[in-house]
Short mmCIF file of C-alpha atoms in Angstrom, two decimals:
data_model
loop_
_atom_site.label_atom_id
_atom_site.label_comp_id
_atom_site.label_asym_id
_atom_site.label_seq_id
_atom_site.Cartn_x
_atom_site.Cartn_y
_atom_site.Cartn_z
CA MET A 1 -21.75 -26.88 1.71
CA ASP A 2 -18.41 -25.53 3.43
CA VAL A 3 -16.31 -28.41 4.26
CA HIS A 4 -13.02 -27.98 6.37
CA THR A 5 -10.01 -29.29 4.83
CA ARG A 6 -9.24 -30.29 8.13
CA ARG A 7 -12.13 -32.69 8.69
CA LEU A 8 -11.52 -33.67 4.62
CA ARG A 9 -7.49 -35.06 6.07
CA HIS A 10 -8.75 -36.50 8.55
CA PHE A 11 -11.92 -38.90 6.69
CA MET A 12 -8.94 -40.17 4.01
CA ALA A 13 -6.32 -40.93 7.31
CA LEU A 14 -9.48 -43.17 8.69
CA ALA A 15 -10.37 -44.38 4.58
CA GLU A 16 -7.64 -45.71 4.35
CA THR A 17 -6.68 -46.62 7.72
CA LEU A 18 -9.91 -48.38 8.20
CA HIS A 19 -9.13 -47.81 12.21
CA PHE A 20 -10.14 -45.10 14.69
CA THR A 21 -7.35 -45.17 16.67
CA ARG A 22 -4.14 -45.68 14.13
CA ALA A 23 -5.79 -42.75 11.68
CA ALA A 24 -5.37 -41.07 15.08
CA GLU A 25 -2.23 -41.51 15.54
CA LYS A 26 -1.37 -40.77 11.96
CA LEU A 27 -3.39 -37.48 12.37
CA TYR A 28 -2.20 -36.94 15.64
CA VAL A 29 -5.39 -36.06 17.42
CA SER A 30 -6.75 -37.87 20.05
CA GLN A 31 -9.70 -40.21 19.25
CA GLN A 32 -12.47 -38.73 20.54
CA GLY A 33 -11.38 -35.23 18.54
CA LEU A 34 -11.57 -38.08 15.45
CA SER A 35 -14.73 -39.48 15.69
CA ARG A 36 -16.06 -35.83 15.96
CA SER A 37 -15.18 -35.09 13.04
CA ILE A 38 -16.02 -37.50 11.07
CA THR A 39 -19.40 -36.76 12.66
CA GLU A 40 -19.61 -33.03 11.65
CA LEU A 41 -18.35 -34.60 7.92
CA GLU A 42 -21.02 -36.79 7.45
CA HIS A 43 -23.68 -33.93 8.87
CA ASP A 44 -22.27 -31.43 6.74
CA VAL A 45 -22.01 -33.43 3.46
CA GLY A 46 -26.22 -35.54 4.20
CA VAL A 47 -25.18 -39.49 4.06
CA PRO A 48 -23.06 -41.70 5.70
CA LEU A 49 -19.90 -42.18 5.13
CA PHE A 50 -18.84 -45.07 7.09
CA THR A 51 -20.68 -47.88 9.25
CA ARG A 52 -18.92 -48.29 12.51
CA THR A 53 -19.31 -51.68 14.40
CA THR A 54 -17.36 -52.64 17.71
CA ARG A 55 -15.34 -54.53 15.43
CA ALA A 56 -15.02 -52.88 11.86
CA VAL A 57 -15.31 -49.52 10.37
CA GLU A 58 -15.79 -49.74 7.06
CA LEU A 59 -16.35 -47.60 3.91
CA THR A 60 -20.04 -46.98 2.51
CA ASP A 61 -20.41 -46.72 -0.78
CA ALA A 62 -20.87 -42.58 -0.82
CA GLY A 63 -18.20 -43.24 1.87
CA THR A 64 -15.92 -44.56 -1.38
CA ALA A 65 -17.86 -42.31 -3.63
CA PHE A 66 -16.33 -39.14 -1.47
CA LEU A 67 -12.69 -40.00 -1.18
CA ARG A 68 -12.33 -39.86 -5.12
CA ALA A 69 -13.67 -36.35 -4.83
CA ALA A 70 -12.22 -35.85 -1.07
CA ARG A 71 -8.49 -36.79 -3.01
CA GLN A 72 -8.19 -34.96 -5.87
CA ALA A 73 -9.47 -31.42 -4.33
CA LEU A 74 -6.50 -32.10 -1.66
CA ALA A 75 -4.15 -32.53 -4.60
CA ALA A 76 -5.07 -29.80 -6.61
CA LEU A 77 -4.96 -27.56 -3.21
CA ASP A 78 -1.85 -28.86 -1.97
CA SER A 79 -0.40 -28.29 -5.99
CA GLY A 80 -1.90 -24.59 -6.01
CA VAL A 81 -0.25 -24.15 -2.52
CA GLU A 82 2.97 -25.14 -4.29
CA ASP A 83 3.04 -23.00 -7.15
CA ALA A 84 2.19 -20.44 -4.82
CA ARG A 85 4.92 -20.63 -2.98
CA ARG A 86 7.30 -20.92 -5.83
CA ALA A 87 5.72 -18.52 -7.56
CA HIS A 88 7.43 -16.25 -4.22
CA SER A 89 10.76 -17.40 -3.93
CA LYS A 90 11.09 -17.52 -7.44
CA MET A 91 9.72 -13.77 -7.49
CA SER A 92 13.24 -11.23 -8.22
CA GLY A 93 14.08 -8.99 -10.39
CA VAL A 94 14.70 -5.13 -10.22
CA LEU A 95 11.88 -2.80 -8.38
CA ARG A 96 12.01 0.96 -10.67
CA ILE A 97 10.98 3.01 -8.01
CA GLY A 98 10.26 7.00 -9.15
CA PHE A 99 11.39 8.75 -5.36
CA PHE A 100 10.72 12.29 -5.12
CA ALA A 101 11.56 14.85 -2.25
CA ALA A 102 10.73 12.49 0.63
CA SER A 103 7.84 11.15 -1.15
CA ALA A 104 5.97 8.52 2.12
CA LEU A 105 7.89 10.88 4.74
CA GLU A 106 8.15 8.30 7.18
CA LEU A 107 6.89 5.23 6.20
CA THR A 108 9.32 5.70 2.89
CA PRO A 109 11.91 3.82 4.92
CA LEU A 110 9.51 1.01 6.18
CA ILE A 111 8.26 0.11 3.25
CA ILE A 112 11.44 -0.09 1.37
CA SER A 113 12.29 -2.41 4.45
CA GLU A 114 9.23 -4.73 5.03
CA PHE A 115 9.41 -4.92 0.51
CA ARG A 116 12.83 -6.52 0.90
CA ALA A 117 12.36 -8.80 4.35
CA HIS A 118 9.11 -9.76 1.79
CA HIS A 119 11.09 -10.54 -0.95
CA PRO A 120 14.56 -10.66 -1.08
CA SER A 121 15.60 -11.57 -4.48
CA VAL A 122 14.34 -8.18 -5.64
CA SER A 123 16.30 -5.14 -5.88
CA PRO A 124 15.11 -2.35 -5.74
CA ARG A 125 16.46 0.86 -7.15
CA ILE A 126 15.03 4.90 -6.20
CA GLU A 127 15.59 6.39 -9.20
CA SER A 128 15.25 10.52 -8.26
CA TYR A 129 12.77 12.98 -9.57
CA ASP A 130 12.82 17.01 -9.38
CA LEU A 131 9.61 19.52 -10.17
CA THR A 132 9.78 19.22 -13.70
CA ASP A 133 8.44 15.41 -13.68
CA PRO A 134 5.62 14.83 -10.81
CA SER A 135 5.12 10.99 -12.11
CA CYS A 136 8.84 10.01 -10.68
CA GLY A 137 9.30 8.04 -14.06
CA LEU A 138 6.33 6.74 -15.15
CA ARG A 139 5.70 8.91 -18.05
CA SER A 140 8.42 8.02 -19.93
CA GLY A 141 8.62 4.55 -18.33
CA GLU A 142 11.76 4.79 -16.96
CA THR A 143 10.60 2.97 -13.54
CA ASP A 144 7.47 0.56 -12.79
CA VAL A 145 6.06 2.17 -9.93
CA ALA A 146 6.24 5.15 -7.90
CA PHE A 147 5.77 7.58 -4.94
CA LEU A 148 3.60 10.40 -6.42
CA ARG A 149 1.39 13.53 -5.08
CA LEU A 150 -1.74 14.19 -7.26
CA PRO A 151 -3.07 15.00 -9.31
CA ILE A 152 -1.42 14.39 -12.57
CA ASP A 153 -2.20 14.13 -15.68
CA LEU A 154 -1.28 10.89 -17.09
CA THR A 155 -3.58 8.15 -18.92
CA ASP A 156 -3.53 4.49 -17.37
CA LEU A 157 -2.61 6.28 -14.04
CA ASN A 158 -3.25 3.65 -11.27
CA THR A 159 -2.96 4.83 -7.95
CA GLU A 160 -2.99 3.81 -4.22
CA VAL A 161 -3.73 6.71 -1.99
CA LEU A 162 -1.33 6.16 1.82
CA PHE A 163 -2.76 9.47 3.31
CA THR A 164 -3.15 13.31 1.94
CA GLU A 165 -0.81 15.64 4.33
CA PRO A 166 -2.33 18.88 4.59
CA LEU A 167 -1.37 21.77 2.80
CA VAL A 168 1.16 24.77 4.24
CA VAL A 169 2.76 28.46 3.45
CA GLY A 170 6.64 28.96 3.31
CA MET A 171 7.96 32.18 4.16
CA THR A 172 10.21 33.80 5.77
CA THR A 173 11.00 34.10 9.59
CA SER A 174 10.48 38.42 8.83
CA HIS A 175 7.24 38.13 5.71
CA PRO A 176 4.96 39.62 8.01
CA LEU A 177 2.44 35.94 7.78
CA ALA A 178 4.94 35.09 9.69
CA ALA A 179 3.10 36.40 12.69
CA GLN A 180 -0.44 34.29 12.00
CA SER A 181 -0.23 31.05 13.33
CA SER A 182 -2.50 30.03 9.95
CA VAL A 183 -2.77 31.81 6.98
CA CYS A 184 -5.77 31.35 4.63
CA LEU A 185 -6.19 32.33 0.73
CA SER A 186 -7.25 36.07 1.67
CA ASP A 187 -3.59 36.90 2.80
CA LEU A 188 -2.22 35.81 0.07
CA GLN A 189 -3.22 37.93 -2.32
CA ASP A 190 -0.88 40.58 -2.98
CA GLN A 191 1.44 37.68 -2.96
CA VAL A 192 4.41 36.07 -5.10
CA ILE A 193 4.14 32.50 -4.78
CA SER A 194 6.42 30.05 -6.43
CA ALA A 195 5.40 27.40 -9.13
CA PRO A 196 7.37 24.01 -10.70
CA SER A 197 8.62 23.81 -13.33
CA THR A 198 6.95 20.96 -15.23
CA ASP A 199 5.03 20.72 -18.52
CA ASP A 200 1.71 18.70 -16.04
CA ALA A 201 -0.71 21.60 -15.98
CA ARG A 202 -2.96 19.61 -13.18
CA TRP A 203 -0.06 19.03 -11.11
CA ARG A 204 1.46 22.25 -11.86
CA ALA A 205 -1.97 24.04 -11.23
CA PHE A 206 -2.80 22.47 -7.34
CA TRP A 207 0.76 24.23 -6.64
CA THR A 208 -0.51 26.95 -7.52
CA LEU A 209 -3.48 27.05 -6.17
CA ARG A 210 -4.77 27.85 -9.48
CA ASP A 211 -8.02 24.36 -9.35
CA LEU A 212 -9.70 25.46 -7.16
CA GLY A 213 -12.69 27.63 -8.30
CA VAL A 214 -11.61 31.32 -7.12
CA ASP A 215 -11.51 34.15 -9.33
CA GLU A 216 -8.33 35.03 -10.64
CA ASP A 217 -7.52 38.74 -8.74
CA SER A 218 -7.91 36.74 -5.35
CA LEU A 219 -5.10 34.17 -5.94
CA PRO A 220 -1.50 35.00 -5.86
CA ARG A 221 0.93 36.09 -8.14
CA ILE A 222 3.43 33.84 -9.83
CA GLY A 223 6.98 34.28 -9.78
CA ARG A 224 9.83 32.32 -10.73
CA GLU A 225 9.59 28.48 -12.35
CA THR A 226 11.81 26.16 -9.64
CA ALA A 227 12.82 22.29 -10.90
CA THR A 228 13.65 21.68 -7.59
CA MET A 229 12.57 21.67 -4.32
CA ASP A 230 16.61 23.04 -3.24
CA GLU A 231 15.62 26.03 -6.08
CA GLU A 232 12.66 26.86 -4.50
CA LEU A 233 13.42 27.19 -1.15
CA ASP A 234 17.01 29.27 -1.90
CA ASN A 235 13.80 31.28 -3.66
CA VAL A 236 11.49 31.91 -0.67
CA ALA A 237 14.94 32.03 1.72
CA ALA A 238 15.90 35.57 -0.56
CA GLY A 239 12.39 36.57 -0.28
CA LEU A 240 11.67 36.61 -3.46
CA THR A 241 8.69 34.35 -3.52
CA LEU A 242 6.36 32.21 -0.90
CA SER A 243 5.94 28.01 -1.12
CA VAL A 244 2.95 26.58 -1.13
CA SER A 245 4.08 23.00 0.36
CA VAL A 246 3.03 20.42 2.41
CA SER A 247 4.14 20.20 6.15
CA SER A 248 6.23 17.63 6.63
CA MET A 249 8.75 20.39 4.68
CA ASN A 250 9.63 21.54 8.68
CA ARG A 251 10.64 18.15 8.81
CA PHE A 252 12.10 16.91 6.17
CA ALA A 253 13.97 20.61 4.66
CA ARG A 254 13.77 22.90 8.30
CA ARG A 255 16.41 25.68 7.80
CA ALA A 256 16.83 28.66 10.14
CA SER A 257 15.78 31.37 7.77
CA LEU A 258 12.00 29.18 6.96
CA VAL A 259 9.02 28.85 9.49
CA TYR A 260 5.95 27.36 7.75
CA ARG A 261 1.86 28.23 7.80
CA MET A 262 -1.04 25.83 7.76
CA LEU A 263 -2.93 26.83 5.00
CA GLU A 264 -6.09 26.73 6.23
CA GLN A 265 -9.54 25.74 3.76
CA VAL A 266 -7.41 24.41 0.98
CA PRO A 267 -7.79 20.74 0.14
CA GLY A 268 -4.42 18.42 0.95
CA SER A 269 -1.81 16.74 -1.27
CA GLU A 270 -2.80 12.72 -1.56
CA LEU A 271 0.41 10.74 -1.15
CA CYS A 272 -0.49 7.90 -3.04
CA ILE A 273 1.74 4.55 -4.54
CA GLY A 274 1.23 4.96 -8.38
CA TRP A 275 1.86 3.15 -11.55
CA ARG A 276 0.34 2.56 -14.94
CA GLY A 277 -2.09 -0.57 -16.40
CA ARG A 278 -2.43 -3.52 -15.40
CA PRO A 279 0.29 -4.02 -12.22
CA THR A 280 3.15 -7.44 -12.82
CA PRO A 281 3.55 -9.71 -9.40
CA LEU A 282 6.13 -6.75 -8.68
CA VAL A 283 4.22 -3.88 -8.40
CA GLU A 284 1.86 -6.04 -6.83
CA ALA A 285 4.02 -6.71 -4.26
CA PHE A 286 5.20 -3.71 -3.42
CA VAL A 287 1.91 -1.97 -3.56
CA ALA A 288 0.92 -4.92 -1.18
CA VAL A 289 3.60 -4.22 1.35
CA ALA A 290 2.93 -0.13 1.53
CA GLN A 291 -0.97 -0.80 2.09
CA LYS A 292 0.41 -3.37 5.05
CA VAL A 293 2.65 -0.38 6.28
CA ARG A 294 0.15 2.04 6.22
CA ASN A 295 -2.44 0.19 8.31
CA GLU A 296 0.11 -1.09 10.29
CA HIS A 297 1.52 2.14 11.95
CA ALA A 298 -2.23 4.12 11.69
CA ASP A 299 -0.88 6.63 14.40
CA LEU A 300 1.63 7.41 12.78
CA VAL A 301 0.25 8.34 9.69
CA ALA A 302 -2.75 10.34 11.62
CA ARG A 303 0.05 11.77 12.70
CA ILE A 304 1.05 12.92 9.50
CA GLU A 305 -2.02 13.55 7.93
CA SER A 306 -2.87 16.28 11.52
CA GLY A 307 0.60 18.01 10.35
CA ASP A 308 1.87 17.26 13.25
CA SER A 309 5.60 18.76 12.85
CA ASP A 310 7.19 16.80 15.96
#
């Protein structure tokens, strides 16, 4: 049996007044609506809860027993609601958020703004990281939650993927491959690409295309290791290397001397919210907000996943 709480409150009002008109006035409903609600409740319970005559309304024995249970149920529900509201209002403190490059792109300010609006007593603290720490502080415990690019070699890592972004290859405008609208793996065989300077082998393998399961001889050679995005772009601009990156680089790290070409037939980069172990209430709240923002901006996510640079 699934009894609506509205019917329980109608029942209690009538049980306390034993008068349809006064109970209806107390509840701000019509007398006909109250009568219908009581009849539906009796149908749900399966027994008469009141005796009705033209002169009086009385509880039946079953109604008296049901009244005790209804009071307990509604009291427990009301108490739970108040507990939840108190817990929400008391949610405060500092949430340390790991941040890398453009992180969630156009979604980032939307997520932070929405989180602050819903949890004004919480102070989000952005911690910025470079290519040396793809976990954005989660590995060391410096952050509570982070915007991450998968894959990452980290135990107890939990993630909520926000979108998957196409890979691109960055190069100078004068590079021979710049004349193509896109490139494939075979185009890169004799090229040199930069590598992130990190101890995370899985992350390094992804960004150097070493996790594709193809012969090493068919892959581009690895050139200089770089610790920051600016250092990587400087090497590309100098013509020393190419860069494997994501399509949003053309929006967030535009340089007049560089172009980005879509890398065909290669899995994209998953951008996620990540945390380690069991989430704290603050982390749960942040993840919930990120999910909400992602779902509410489906058109924006679709443009990101298509690689649209406009």
